[in-house]
Every structure is written in structure tokens, then in C-alpha cells.
mmCIF file with all atom_site columns, C-alpha atoms in Angstrom:
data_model
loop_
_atom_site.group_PDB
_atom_site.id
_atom_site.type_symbol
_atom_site.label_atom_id
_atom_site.label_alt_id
_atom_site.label_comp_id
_atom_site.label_asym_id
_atom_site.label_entity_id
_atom_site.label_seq_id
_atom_site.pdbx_PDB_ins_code
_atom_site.Cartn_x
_atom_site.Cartn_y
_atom_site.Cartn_z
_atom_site.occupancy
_atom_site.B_iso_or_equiv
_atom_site.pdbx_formal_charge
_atom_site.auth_seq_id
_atom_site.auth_comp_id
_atom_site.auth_asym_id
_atom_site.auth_atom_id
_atom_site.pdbx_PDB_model_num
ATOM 1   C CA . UNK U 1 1   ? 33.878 22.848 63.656 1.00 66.00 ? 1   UNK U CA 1
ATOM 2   C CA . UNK U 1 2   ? 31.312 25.472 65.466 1.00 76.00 ? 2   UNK U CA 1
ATOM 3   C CA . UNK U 1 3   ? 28.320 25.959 63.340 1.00 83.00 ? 3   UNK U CA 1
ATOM 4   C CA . UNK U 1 4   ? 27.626 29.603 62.089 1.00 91.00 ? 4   UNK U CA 1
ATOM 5   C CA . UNK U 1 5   ? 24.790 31.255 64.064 1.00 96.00 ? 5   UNK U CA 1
ATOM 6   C CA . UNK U 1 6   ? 24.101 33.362 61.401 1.00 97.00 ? 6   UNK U CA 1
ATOM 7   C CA . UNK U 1 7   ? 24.793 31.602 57.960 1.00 97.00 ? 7   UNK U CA 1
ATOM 8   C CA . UNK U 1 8   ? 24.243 34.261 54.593 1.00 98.00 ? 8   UNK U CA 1
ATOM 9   C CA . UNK U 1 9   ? 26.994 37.257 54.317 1.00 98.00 ? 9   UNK U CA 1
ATOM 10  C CA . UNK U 1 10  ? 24.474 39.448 52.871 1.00 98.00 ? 10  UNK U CA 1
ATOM 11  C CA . UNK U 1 11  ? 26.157 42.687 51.396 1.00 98.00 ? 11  UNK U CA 1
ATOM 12  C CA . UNK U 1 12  ? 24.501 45.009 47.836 1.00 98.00 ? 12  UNK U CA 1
ATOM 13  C CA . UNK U 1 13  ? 24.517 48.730 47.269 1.00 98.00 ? 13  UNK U CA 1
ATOM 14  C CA . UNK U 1 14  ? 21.392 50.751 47.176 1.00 98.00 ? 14  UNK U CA 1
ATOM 15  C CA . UNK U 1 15  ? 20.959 54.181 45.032 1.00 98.00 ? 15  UNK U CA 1
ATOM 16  C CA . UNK U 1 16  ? 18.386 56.583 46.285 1.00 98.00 ? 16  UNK U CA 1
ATOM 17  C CA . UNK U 1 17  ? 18.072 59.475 43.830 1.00 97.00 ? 17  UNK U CA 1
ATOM 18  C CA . UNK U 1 18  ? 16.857 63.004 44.594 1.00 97.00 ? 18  UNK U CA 1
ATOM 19  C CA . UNK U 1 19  ? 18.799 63.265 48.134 1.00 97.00 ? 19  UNK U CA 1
ATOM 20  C CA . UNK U 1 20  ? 21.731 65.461 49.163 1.00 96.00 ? 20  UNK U CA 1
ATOM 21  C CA . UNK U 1 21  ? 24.740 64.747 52.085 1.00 96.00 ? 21  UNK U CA 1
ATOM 22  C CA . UNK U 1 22  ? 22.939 64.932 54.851 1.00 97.00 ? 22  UNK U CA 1
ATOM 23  C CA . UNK U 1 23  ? 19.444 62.857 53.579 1.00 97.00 ? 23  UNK U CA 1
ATOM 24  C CA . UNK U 1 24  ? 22.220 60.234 52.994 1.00 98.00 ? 24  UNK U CA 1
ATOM 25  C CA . UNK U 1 25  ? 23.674 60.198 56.463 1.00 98.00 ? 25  UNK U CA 1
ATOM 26  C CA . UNK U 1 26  ? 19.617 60.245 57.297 1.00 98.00 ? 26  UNK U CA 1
ATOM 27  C CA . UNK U 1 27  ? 18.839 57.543 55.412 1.00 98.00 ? 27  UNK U CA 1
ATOM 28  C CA . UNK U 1 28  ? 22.069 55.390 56.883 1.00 98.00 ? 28  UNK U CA 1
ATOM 29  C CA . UNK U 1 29  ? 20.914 55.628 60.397 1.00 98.00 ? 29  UNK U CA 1
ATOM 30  C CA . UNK U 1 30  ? 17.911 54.435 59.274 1.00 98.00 ? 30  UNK U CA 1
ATOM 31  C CA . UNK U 1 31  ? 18.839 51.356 57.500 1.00 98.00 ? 31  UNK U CA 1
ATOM 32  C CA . UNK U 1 32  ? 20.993 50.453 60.340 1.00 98.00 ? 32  UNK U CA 1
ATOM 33  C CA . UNK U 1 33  ? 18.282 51.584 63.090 1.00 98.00 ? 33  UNK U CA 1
ATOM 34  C CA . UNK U 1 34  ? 15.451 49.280 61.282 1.00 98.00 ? 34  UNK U CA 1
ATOM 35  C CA . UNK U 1 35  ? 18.091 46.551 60.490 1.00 98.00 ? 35  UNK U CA 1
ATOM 36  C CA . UNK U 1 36  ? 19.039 46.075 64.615 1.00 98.00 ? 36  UNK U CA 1
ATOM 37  C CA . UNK U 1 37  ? 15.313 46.484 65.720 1.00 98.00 ? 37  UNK U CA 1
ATOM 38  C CA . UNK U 1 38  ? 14.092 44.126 62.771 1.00 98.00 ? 38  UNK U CA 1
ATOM 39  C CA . UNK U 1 39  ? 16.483 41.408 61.850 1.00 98.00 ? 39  UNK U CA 1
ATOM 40  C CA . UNK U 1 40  ? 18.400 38.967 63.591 1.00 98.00 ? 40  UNK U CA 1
ATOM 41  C CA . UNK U 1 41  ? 22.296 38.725 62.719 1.00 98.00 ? 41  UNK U CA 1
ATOM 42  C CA . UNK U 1 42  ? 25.481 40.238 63.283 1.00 98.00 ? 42  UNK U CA 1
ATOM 43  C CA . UNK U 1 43  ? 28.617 42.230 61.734 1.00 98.00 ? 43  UNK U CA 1
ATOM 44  C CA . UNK U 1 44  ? 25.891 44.743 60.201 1.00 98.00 ? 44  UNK U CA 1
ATOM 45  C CA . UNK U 1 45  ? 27.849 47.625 58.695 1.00 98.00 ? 45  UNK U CA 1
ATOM 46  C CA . UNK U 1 46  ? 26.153 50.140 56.605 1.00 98.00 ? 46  UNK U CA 1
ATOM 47  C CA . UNK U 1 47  ? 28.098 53.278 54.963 1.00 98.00 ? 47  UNK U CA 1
ATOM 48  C CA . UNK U 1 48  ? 26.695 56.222 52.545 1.00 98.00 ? 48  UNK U CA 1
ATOM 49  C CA . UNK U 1 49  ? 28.118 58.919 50.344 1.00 97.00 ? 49  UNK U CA 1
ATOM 50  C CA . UNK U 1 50  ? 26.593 61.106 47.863 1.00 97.00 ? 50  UNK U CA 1
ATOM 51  C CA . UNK U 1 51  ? 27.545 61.154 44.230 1.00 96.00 ? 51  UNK U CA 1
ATOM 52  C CA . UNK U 1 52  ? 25.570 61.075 40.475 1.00 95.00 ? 52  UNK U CA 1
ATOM 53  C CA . UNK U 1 53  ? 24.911 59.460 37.287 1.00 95.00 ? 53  UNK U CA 1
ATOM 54  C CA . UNK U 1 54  ? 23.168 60.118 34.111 1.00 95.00 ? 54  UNK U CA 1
ATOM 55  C CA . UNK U 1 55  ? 20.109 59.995 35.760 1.00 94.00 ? 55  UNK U CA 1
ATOM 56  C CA . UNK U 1 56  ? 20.844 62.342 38.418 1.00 95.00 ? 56  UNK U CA 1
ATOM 57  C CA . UNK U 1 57  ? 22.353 63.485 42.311 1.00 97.00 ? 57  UNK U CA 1
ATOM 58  C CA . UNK U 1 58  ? 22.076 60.514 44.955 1.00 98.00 ? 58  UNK U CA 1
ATOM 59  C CA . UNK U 1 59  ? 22.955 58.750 47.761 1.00 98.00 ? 59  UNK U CA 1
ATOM 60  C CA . UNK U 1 60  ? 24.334 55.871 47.573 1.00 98.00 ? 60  UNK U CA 1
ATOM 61  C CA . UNK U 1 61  ? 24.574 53.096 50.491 1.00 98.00 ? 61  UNK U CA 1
ATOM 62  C CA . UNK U 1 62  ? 26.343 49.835 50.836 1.00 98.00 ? 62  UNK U CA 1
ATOM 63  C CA . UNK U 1 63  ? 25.188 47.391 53.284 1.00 98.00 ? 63  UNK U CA 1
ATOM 64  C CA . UNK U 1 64  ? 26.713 43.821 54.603 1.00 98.00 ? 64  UNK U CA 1
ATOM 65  C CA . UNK U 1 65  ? 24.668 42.078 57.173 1.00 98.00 ? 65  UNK U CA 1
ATOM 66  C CA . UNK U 1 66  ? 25.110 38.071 58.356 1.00 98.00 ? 66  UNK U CA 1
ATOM 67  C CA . UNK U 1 67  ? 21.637 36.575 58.702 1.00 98.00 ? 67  UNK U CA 1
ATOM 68  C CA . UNK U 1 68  ? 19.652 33.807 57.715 1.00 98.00 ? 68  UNK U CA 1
ATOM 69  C CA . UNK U 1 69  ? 16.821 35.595 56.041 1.00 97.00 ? 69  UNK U CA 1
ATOM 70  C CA . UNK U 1 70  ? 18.581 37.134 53.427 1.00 98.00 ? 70  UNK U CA 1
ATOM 71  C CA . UNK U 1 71  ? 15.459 37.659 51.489 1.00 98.00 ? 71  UNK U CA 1
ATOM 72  C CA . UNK U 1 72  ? 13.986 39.834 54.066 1.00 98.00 ? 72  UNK U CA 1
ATOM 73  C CA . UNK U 1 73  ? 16.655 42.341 54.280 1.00 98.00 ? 73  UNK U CA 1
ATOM 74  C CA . UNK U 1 74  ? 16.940 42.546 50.563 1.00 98.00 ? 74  UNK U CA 1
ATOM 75  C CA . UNK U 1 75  ? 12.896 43.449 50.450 1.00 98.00 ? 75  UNK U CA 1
ATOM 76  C CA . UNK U 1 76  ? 13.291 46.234 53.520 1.00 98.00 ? 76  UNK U CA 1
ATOM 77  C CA . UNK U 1 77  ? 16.274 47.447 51.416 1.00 98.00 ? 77  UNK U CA 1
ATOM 78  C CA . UNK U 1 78  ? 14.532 47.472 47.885 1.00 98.00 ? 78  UNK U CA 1
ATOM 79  C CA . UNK U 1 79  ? 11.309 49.557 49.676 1.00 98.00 ? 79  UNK U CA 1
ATOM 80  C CA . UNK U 1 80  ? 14.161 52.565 49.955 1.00 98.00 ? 80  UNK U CA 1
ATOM 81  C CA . UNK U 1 81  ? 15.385 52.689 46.609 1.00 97.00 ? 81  UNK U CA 1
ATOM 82  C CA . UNK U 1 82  ? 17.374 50.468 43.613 1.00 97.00 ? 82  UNK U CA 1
ATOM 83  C CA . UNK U 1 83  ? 19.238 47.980 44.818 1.00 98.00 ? 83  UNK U CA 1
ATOM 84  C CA . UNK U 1 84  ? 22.424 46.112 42.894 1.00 98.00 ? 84  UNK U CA 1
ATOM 85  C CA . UNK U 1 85  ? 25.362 44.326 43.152 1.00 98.00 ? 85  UNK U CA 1
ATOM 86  C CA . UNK U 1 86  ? 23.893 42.239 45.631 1.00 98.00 ? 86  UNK U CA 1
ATOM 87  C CA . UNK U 1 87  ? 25.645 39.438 47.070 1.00 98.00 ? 87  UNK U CA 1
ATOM 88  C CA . UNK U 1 88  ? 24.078 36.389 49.253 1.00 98.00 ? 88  UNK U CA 1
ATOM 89  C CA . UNK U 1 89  ? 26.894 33.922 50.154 1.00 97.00 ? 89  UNK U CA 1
ATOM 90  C CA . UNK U 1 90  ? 26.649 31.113 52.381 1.00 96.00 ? 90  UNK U CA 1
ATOM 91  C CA . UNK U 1 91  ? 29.075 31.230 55.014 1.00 94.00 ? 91  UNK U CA 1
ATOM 92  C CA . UNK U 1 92  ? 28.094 27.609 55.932 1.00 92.00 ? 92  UNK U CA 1
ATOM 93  C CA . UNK U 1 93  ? 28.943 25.968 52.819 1.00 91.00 ? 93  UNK U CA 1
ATOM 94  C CA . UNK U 1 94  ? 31.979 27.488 52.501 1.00 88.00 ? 94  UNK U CA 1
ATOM 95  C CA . UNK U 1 95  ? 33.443 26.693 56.196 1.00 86.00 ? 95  UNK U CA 1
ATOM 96  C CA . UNK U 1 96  ? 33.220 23.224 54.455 1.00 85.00 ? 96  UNK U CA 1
ATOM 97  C CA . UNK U 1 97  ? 35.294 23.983 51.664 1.00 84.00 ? 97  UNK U CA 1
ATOM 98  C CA . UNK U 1 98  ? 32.268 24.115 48.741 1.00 87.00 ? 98  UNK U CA 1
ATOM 99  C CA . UNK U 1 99  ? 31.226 26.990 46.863 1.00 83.00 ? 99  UNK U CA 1
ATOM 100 C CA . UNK U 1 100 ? 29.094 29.620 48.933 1.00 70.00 ? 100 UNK U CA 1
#
């Protein structure tokens, strides 16, 4: 078996309130820009759209990123806005059948 290069399937959703369409598409490029330049990993796909809640308009961006500093792209991510329904799994230990 070929050992993963890049072991944690990182993936959450982050809501940044106060911004409109285009402050969304603003802030995507930006995650992905400082994500590339930053991080080491691969399969990085990052995706907005605008929408709102009780507590007002936002933008609202998922992320899923392979890495092995998990922790470090959840931090950059949380310095933009709130971040939930994160997800850290670990690719490795499930190639070999265990619970990621």
C-alpha cells in the first residue's frame, strides 16, 4: 500500500457576517490564495455563496483541504470568521480499514 503524502481530509464551513456576493467571492480567493502560498497539501477546494440567519446577511464558505497540519488551517480559517461543522479525518487510518 502507498502511504498518503498528505494524511487529514480537512473540510468545515465558515460564516462571515456583514458581507454581500461579491465580498464572498473576495473572501474565497483569499482563503484559497493564502491556503496554496501557506500550507502544504493537496485537493484544496474552497466554494462561497451568500445567504442569512437570525443574526443577519453573510457569506458563507466551505473548505476541504488534505494536509497534515490540520490545526493550522483551522486557526487561519477561524481568524476570518465562525467556523463549524468541521471535520478532521485521517485518511491514513482508514486506508487500513480503522476508524478515521
Amino acid at each position: 500500500m502507498e502511504p498518503i503524502e498528505f494524511r487529514y481530509d480537512t473540510q468545515l464551513l465558515l460564516d462571515k457576517y456583514g458581507i454581500d456576493d461579491d465580498e464572498t467571492d473576495d473572501l474565497v480567493d483569499e482563503i484559497r490564495d493564502h491556503i496554496l502560498d501557506t500550507f502544504k497539501g493537496d485537493c484544496l477546494v474552497v466554494a462561497g455563496d451568500t445567504g442569512s440567519d437570525e443574526f443577519g446577511d453573510k457569506g458563507i464558505v466551505k473548505l476541504h483541504f488534505h494536509t497534515n497540519e490540520p490545526w493550522l488551517v483551522l486557526e487561519y480559517v477561524r481568524s476570518l470568521g465562525e467556523i463549524y461543522d468541521i471535520v478532521v479525518e485521517d485518511m491514513d487510518r482508514q486506508s487500513r480499514g480503522l476508524k478515521g
